[in-house]
Coordinates of C-alpha atoms and ligand atoms in Angstrom, one line a residue:
X211 CA 0.0 0.0 0.0
X212 CA 1.3 3.5 -0.9
X213 CA 2.0 5.8 2.1
X214 CA -0.3 8.9 2.3
X215 CA 1.2 12.4 2.1
X216 CA 0.9 12.7 5.9
X217 CA 2.6 9.4 6.5
X218 CA 5.4 10.4 4.1
X219 CA 5.8 13.8 5.9
X220 CA 5.9 12.1 9.3
X221 CA 8.4 9.6 8.1
X222 CA 10.6 12.2 6.5
X223 CA 10.4 14.3 9.8
X224 CA 11.2 11.3 12.0
X225 CA 14.1 10.1 9.8
X226 CA 15.2 13.7 9.7
X227 CA 15.6 15.2 6.3
X228 CA 17.4 18.4 7.3
X229 CA 17.1 21.7 5.5
X230 CA 20.7 21.5 4.5
X231 CA 20.2 18.1 2.9
X232 CA 17.1 19.4 1.2
X233 CA 19.0 22.5 -0.2
X234 CA 21.9 20.3 -1.4
X235 CA 19.5 18.0 -3.2
X236 CA 18.0 21.1 -4.9
X237 CA 21.5 22.2 -5.8
X238 CA 22.2 18.9 -7.4
X239 CA 19.1 19.3 -9.6
X240 CA 20.4 22.7 -10.8
X241 CA 23.9 22.3 -12.3
X242 CA 24.4 26.1 -12.5
X243 CA 24.0 26.4 -8.7
X244 CA 27.2 27.7 -7.1
X245 CA 26.3 26.9 -3.5
X246 CA 26.0 30.6 -2.7
X247 CA 22.2 30.4 -2.3
X248 CA 22.5 27.4 0.0
X249 CA 25.0 29.4 2.1
X250 CA 22.8 32.4 2.2
X251 CA 19.8 30.4 3.5
X252 CA 22.1 28.7 6.0
X253 CA 23.2 32.1 7.4
X254 CA 19.5 33.1 7.7
X255 CA 18.8 29.9 9.5
X256 CA 21.5 30.5 12.1
X257 CA 20.2 34.1 12.6
X258 CA 16.7 32.7 13.1
X259 CA 17.9 30.1 15.6
X260 CA 19.4 32.9 17.6
X261 CA 16.2 34.9 17.4
X262 CA 14.1 31.8 18.3
X263 CA 16.3 31.2 21.4
X264 CA 15.6 34.8 22.6
X265 CA 11.9 34.7 21.7
X266 CA 11.5 31.5 23.7
X267 CA 12.9 33.0 26.8
X268 CA 11.3 36.4 26.4
X269 CA 8.7 35.8 29.1
X270 CA 11.3 34.4 31.5
X271 CA 13.5 37.4 30.9
X272 CA 10.6 39.7 31.7
X273 CA 9.9 37.9 35.0
X274 CA 13.5 38.1 36.0
X275 CA 13.6 41.8 35.2
X276 CA 16.0 41.5 32.3
X277 CA 14.1 43.6 29.8
X278 CA 15.0 47.0 31.2
X279 CA 17.5 49.2 29.5
X280 CA 20.4 47.8 31.5
X281 CA 20.8 44.4 33.0
X282 CA 22.5 43.4 36.3
X283 CA 25.8 43.1 34.5
X284 CA 25.5 46.7 33.3
X285 CA 24.9 45.5 29.8
X286 CA 22.3 47.1 27.6
X287 CA 19.4 44.6 27.1
X288 CA 17.9 44.9 23.6
X289 CA 14.3 44.7 23.0
X290 CA 13.4 41.6 21.0
X291 CA 12.9 43.4 17.7
X292 CA 16.1 45.3 18.0
X293 CA 17.8 42.0 18.9
X294 CA 16.4 40.3 15.9
X295 CA 17.4 43.2 13.6
X296 CA 20.9 43.2 14.9
X297 CA 21.3 39.5 14.8
X298 CA 20.4 39.4 11.1
X299 CA 22.5 42.4 10.2
X300 CA 25.5 41.2 12.1
X301 CA 25.5 37.7 10.5
X302 CA 24.4 38.7 7.0
X303 CA 26.9 41.6 6.6
X304 CA 29.7 39.2 7.3
X305 CA 28.4 36.4 5.0
X306 CA 30.1 37.6 1.8
X307 CA 26.9 36.7 0.0
X308 CA 25.1 40.1 -0.1
X309 CA 25.7 43.4 -1.8
X310 CA 23.1 45.2 0.3
X311 CA 20.3 44.7 2.8
X312 CA 17.1 46.5 3.7
X313 CA 15.3 46.0 7.1
X314 CA 11.8 47.2 8.1
X315 CA 13.6 48.7 11.2
X316 CA 16.1 50.8 9.2
X317 CA 15.0 53.8 7.2
X318 CA 17.9 53.5 4.7
X319 CA 19.6 50.7 2.9
X320 CA 22.2 48.8 4.9
X321 CA 25.3 48.7 2.8
X322 CA 27.9 46.0 3.4
X323 CA 30.9 47.7 5.1
X324 CA 33.9 48.3 2.9
X325 CA 36.1 45.9 4.9
X326 CA 33.6 43.0 4.3
X327 CA 33.4 40.8 1.3
X328 CA 30.4 41.4 -1.1
X329 CA 28.2 38.9 -2.8
X330 CA 25.6 38.8 -5.6
X331 CA 22.4 38.8 -3.6
X332 CA 20.1 41.5 -2.2
X333 CA 18.2 40.8 1.0
X334 CA 15.1 42.6 2.4
X335 CA 13.6 41.5 5.7
X336 CA 11.2 42.2 8.5
X337 CA 13.2 41.0 11.5
X338 CA 10.3 40.5 13.9
X339 CA 6.9 40.7 12.3
X340 CA 4.0 41.1 14.8
X341 CA 6.3 42.0 17.6
X342 CA 3.5 43.8 19.5
X343 CA 2.4 40.2 20.3
X344 CA 5.5 39.3 22.2
X345 CA 4.3 40.2 25.7
X346 CA 1.2 38.1 25.1
X347 CA 3.3 35.1 24.0
X348 CA 1.5 34.9 20.6
X349 CA 3.3 33.8 17.5
X350 CA 5.6 36.2 15.7
X351 CA 8.0 35.7 12.8
X352 CA 10.9 36.9 10.5
X353 CA 10.1 37.4 6.8
X354 CA 12.7 37.5 4.1
X355 CA 12.9 38.3 0.4
X356 CA 16.0 37.5 -1.8
X357 CA 16.8 39.1 -5.2
X358 CA 19.8 38.6 -7.3
X359 CA 21.9 41.8 -7.7
X360 CA 21.5 43.5 -11.1
X361 CA 24.9 43.4 -12.8
X362 CA 24.8 46.8 -14.6
X363 CA 27.1 49.8 -14.6
X364 CA 25.8 52.9 -12.9
X365 CA 23.1 51.4 -10.8
X366 CA 22.6 52.6 -7.2
X367 CA 22.0 50.2 -4.3
X368 CA 18.4 51.5 -4.2
X369 CA 17.8 50.3 -7.8
X370 CA 18.6 46.8 -6.6
X371 CA 15.6 47.0 -4.2
X372 CA 13.1 48.9 -6.4
X373 CA 12.1 45.8 -8.4
X374 CA 9.1 43.7 -9.3
X375 CA 8.2 41.0 -6.8
X376 CA 8.2 38.3 -9.5
X377 CA 12.0 38.9 -9.8
X378 CA 12.6 37.4 -6.4
X379 CA 14.8 34.3 -6.5
X380 CA 13.5 33.1 -3.1
X381 CA 11.3 34.2 -0.2
X382 CA 10.2 32.8 3.1
X383 CA 9.6 33.2 6.8
X384 CA 10.5 31.8 10.2
X385 CA 7.6 31.5 12.5
X386 CA 8.2 31.5 16.2
X387 CA 5.1 29.7 17.4
X388 CA 4.3 26.5 19.4
X389 CA 7.4 25.3 17.4
X390 CA 9.8 27.3 15.3
X391 CA 9.3 26.8 11.5
X392 CA 10.9 27.8 8.3
X393 CA 8.7 28.0 5.2
X394 CA 10.4 29.0 2.0
X395 CA 10.2 28.8 -1.8
X396 CA 12.9 29.2 -4.3
X397 CA 10.4 29.0 -7.2
X398 CA 9.9 25.3 -7.1
X399 CA 7.1 24.8 -4.6
X400 CA 6.7 25.7 -1.0
X401 CA 8.4 23.6 1.7
X402 CA 8.1 23.8 5.5
X403 CA 10.7 22.7 8.1
X404 CA 10.2 22.4 11.8
X405 CA 13.1 23.1 14.2
X406 CA 13.7 20.0 16.3
X407 CA 15.3 21.5 19.5
X408 CA 16.7 18.1 20.5
X409 CA 18.9 18.0 17.4
X410 CA 19.1 21.7 16.7
X411 CA 18.1 21.2 13.1
X412 CA 15.2 22.3 10.9
X413 CA 13.6 19.0 9.6
X414 CA 11.4 18.7 6.6
X415 CA 7.9 18.5 8.0
X416 CA 5.7 20.0 5.2
X417 CA 6.7 19.1 1.7
X418 CA 5.1 20.9 -1.3
X419 CA 2.5 22.9 0.6
X420 CA -0.5 23.7 -1.6
X421 CA -3.6 25.8 -0.9
X422 CA -7.2 24.8 -1.8
X423 CA -8.9 26.8 -4.5
X424 CA -11.2 28.3 -1.9
X425 CA -10.7 28.7 1.9
X426 CA -12.8 28.7 5.0
X427 CA -11.2 31.5 7.0
X428 CA -11.1 35.3 6.6
X429 CA -8.6 37.4 8.5
X430 CA -8.9 41.1 8.9
X431 CA -8.9 43.7 11.6
X432 CA -12.6 44.6 11.6
X433 CA -12.0 47.3 14.2
X434 CA -11.0 49.6 11.3
X435 CA -14.4 49.2 9.4
X436 CA -15.1 52.9 9.7
X437 CA -11.9 53.7 7.9
X438 CA -12.7 51.6 4.9
X439 CA -14.5 52.6 1.7
X440 CA -17.8 51.0 0.7
X441 CA -16.3 48.4 -1.6
X442 CA -13.9 47.2 1.1
X443 CA -16.7 46.9 3.6
X444 CA -18.7 44.9 1.0
X445 CA -15.8 42.5 0.6
X446 CA -15.5 41.8 4.3
X447 CA -19.3 41.4 4.5
X448 CA -19.2 39.0 1.7
X449 CA -16.9 36.7 3.6
X450 CA -18.9 37.1 6.8
X451 CA -22.1 36.1 5.1
X452 CA -20.9 33.4 2.6
X453 CA -20.6 29.7 3.0
X454 CA -17.4 27.8 2.3
X455 CA -17.2 24.8 0.1
X456 CA -18.4 22.5 2.9
X457 CA -21.6 24.7 3.2
X458 CA -20.4 26.2 6.5
X459 CA -19.8 29.9 7.2
X460 CA -16.3 31.3 7.0
X461 CA -14.5 31.5 10.3
X462 CA -13.0 34.8 11.4
X463 CA -9.4 34.5 12.6
X464 CA -7.0 37.4 13.3
X465 CA -3.9 37.2 15.4
X466 CA -2.5 40.5 14.4
X467 CA 0.8 39.1 13.3
X468 CA 0.9 38.8 9.5
X469 CA 3.2 35.9 9.4
X470 CA 1.2 33.9 11.8
X471 CA -2.1 34.7 10.2
X472 CA -0.7 34.0 6.8
X473 CA 0.8 30.7 7.9
X474 CA -2.5 29.4 9.3
X475 CA -4.3 30.4 6.1
X476 CA -1.6 28.8 4.0
X477 CA -2.1 25.5 5.8
X478 CA -5.9 25.6 6.3
X479 CA -7.0 27.7 3.4
X480 CA -8.3 31.3 3.8
X481 CA -7.8 34.9 2.9
X482 CA -5.9 37.6 4.8
X483 CA -6.8 41.2 4.2
X484 CA -5.1 44.5 5.2
X485 CA -7.0 47.0 3.1
X486 CA -6.2 50.7 2.5
X487 CA -7.6 52.7 5.3
X488 CA -9.0 55.4 3.1
X489 CA -10.3 57.5 6.0
X490 CA -7.2 57.2 8.0
X491 CA -4.6 59.8 7.0
X492 CA -1.8 57.7 8.5
X493 CA -2.6 54.6 6.5
X494 CA -4.0 55.5 3.1
X495 CA -2.2 52.6 1.5
X496 CA -2.7 50.2 4.4
X497 CA 0.1 49.3 6.8
X498 CA 2.1 46.5 5.2
X499 CA 5.3 47.0 3.4
X500 CA 5.7 45.9 -0.1
X501 CA 9.3 44.8 -0.1
X502 CA 9.6 42.9 3.2
X503 CA 6.1 41.7 3.9
X504 CA 3.7 41.7 0.9
X505 CA 6.0 40.6 -1.9
X506 CA 7.8 37.7 -0.1
X507 CA 4.4 36.3 1.1
X508 CA 3.0 36.8 -2.4
X509 CA 5.8 34.8 -3.8
X510 CA 5.1 32.0 -1.4
X511 CA 1.3 32.1 -1.9
X512 CA 1.6 31.9 -5.7
X513 CA 4.0 29.0 -5.4
X514 CA 1.4 27.2 -3.2
X515 CA -1.4 27.8 -5.8
X516 CA -2.9 30.9 -4.1
X517 CA -2.9 34.6 -5.1
X518 CA -2.1 38.1 -3.7
X519 CA -3.3 41.5 -4.9
X520 CA -3.5 45.1 -3.7
X521 CA -7.1 45.1 -4.9
X522 CA -6.1 46.2 -8.4
X523 CA -3.1 44.2 -9.5
X524 CA -1.0 41.2 -8.6
X525 CA 1.4 42.1 -5.8
X526 CA 4.3 40.4 -7.7
X527 CA 3.6 42.7 -10.6
X528 CA 4.1 45.9 -8.6
X529 CA 7.5 47.6 -9.1
X530 CA 8.5 49.2 -5.8
X531 CA 9.1 53.0 -6.0
X532 CA 10.4 53.4 -2.5
X533 CA 12.1 51.3 0.1
X534 CA 9.3 51.4 2.7
X535 CA 6.4 51.5 0.3
X536 CA 3.1 50.3 1.8
X537 CA 0.4 48.4 -0.1
X538 CA -3.1 47.1 0.6
X539 CA -2.9 43.3 0.8
X540 CA -5.4 40.6 -0.1
X541 CA -3.7 37.3 0.0
X542 CA -4.8 33.7 0.2
X543 CA -6.8 31.1 -1.8
X544 CA -7.1 31.9 -5.4
X545 CA -10.9 32.0 -5.7
X546 CA -11.3 34.1 -2.5
X547 CA -8.7 36.7 -3.7
X548 CA -10.3 36.8 -7.1
X549 CA -13.7 37.4 -5.5
X550 CA -12.3 40.2 -3.3
X551 CA -10.5 41.8 -6.3
X552 CA -13.6 41.7 -8.5
X553 CA -15.7 43.4 -5.7
X554 CA -13.0 46.0 -5.1
X555 CA -13.1 46.8 -8.8
X556 CA -16.9 47.3 -8.6
X557 CA -17.7 44.1 -10.6
Ligands
LIG249 P1 5.0 45.1 12.4 O1 5.8 44.6 11.3 O2 5.5 46.4 12.9 O3 4.8 44.1 13.5 O4 3.6 45.5 11.8 C1 2.9 44.7 10.9 C2 1.8 43.9 11.7 C3 1.4 42.7 11.0 O5 2.2 41.6 11.4 C4 0.0 42.5 11.4 O6 -0.7 41.8 10.5 C5 -0.4 44.0 11.4 O7 0.7 44.7 11.8 C6 -1.5 44.2 12.5 O8 -1.9 45.5 12.4 P2 -3.2 46.0 13.1 O9 -2.9 46.0 14.6 O10 -3.3 47.4 12.6 O11 -4.3 45.1 12.7
LIG250 MG1 5.9 43.3 9.9

């Protein structure tokens, strides 16, 4: 009898296909691969393990009074999001794999110092997405987007970031939840790995993740209803009053951490929405950043058979015009996103 997908996943997890083995296998299938991409992901993984370690003891540190500005040794204690940002910058700038970085936490591009070796990739990241959830012990994550450097005379570092999302060579996220996970795509499907703390390795736990055509969950912060335009309200009302494919109402689920809301919908099927707040002068284009949030998750969702739009166009078809550009985001199962887009267009 052939094993089911779940049996295969369990077996692969128990027998321990590590992320490194997985990446090396992928390299073997691509003769042009130089190993640089594998090294880049490995550096990200080490950074994420450090972040995961700090996230896991965040509550404890608080109880022990270690989250003030200065700890008992007189050392400055970093807030978790600052720690995550610095952990990533510190490792990645020494990796020799990048020509520049951009972080949600830094207003400008982070150039690789002159005394460090440079590489041919460009990295954008949100070091700790959903960090306002830390004190409540809810899931948070790190999102990353990787582009290849454009080899052309006279280009500025900024030109390497102001690109189309479809040009990404890979994207993914680390989720610090009940377990720590890595979900990534390099353009050949979406794969999930779970950190096994006893062996200190990410093991393949979710091979080839795919989304159903329609979901059963809608995720949006409805507290902002008064800021939305009529069409956006109609879209949310549609999901509240429709039945899913099993004839049941959609469920509302909203953690308030994009990466955690996205991950649940990726696995269970659903749509996440952060619309433009047309009545809120602070968020006319919504809240989420194109380069380090919307585009990498759009890359993943499309690889899993889903879709992502800003209500007018495919997120991956938007060319960024500024580093911290914000976009409305409707992301999830293909049919749900298509319905939302059609309604937003007045169809
Ligand atoms: P952050 O990157 O500063 O954490 O902000 C983005 C977060 C997303 O993770 C989440 O989906 C959203 O903000 C929640 O915003 P709101 O509280 O407005 O619903
Ligand atoms: Mg974020």
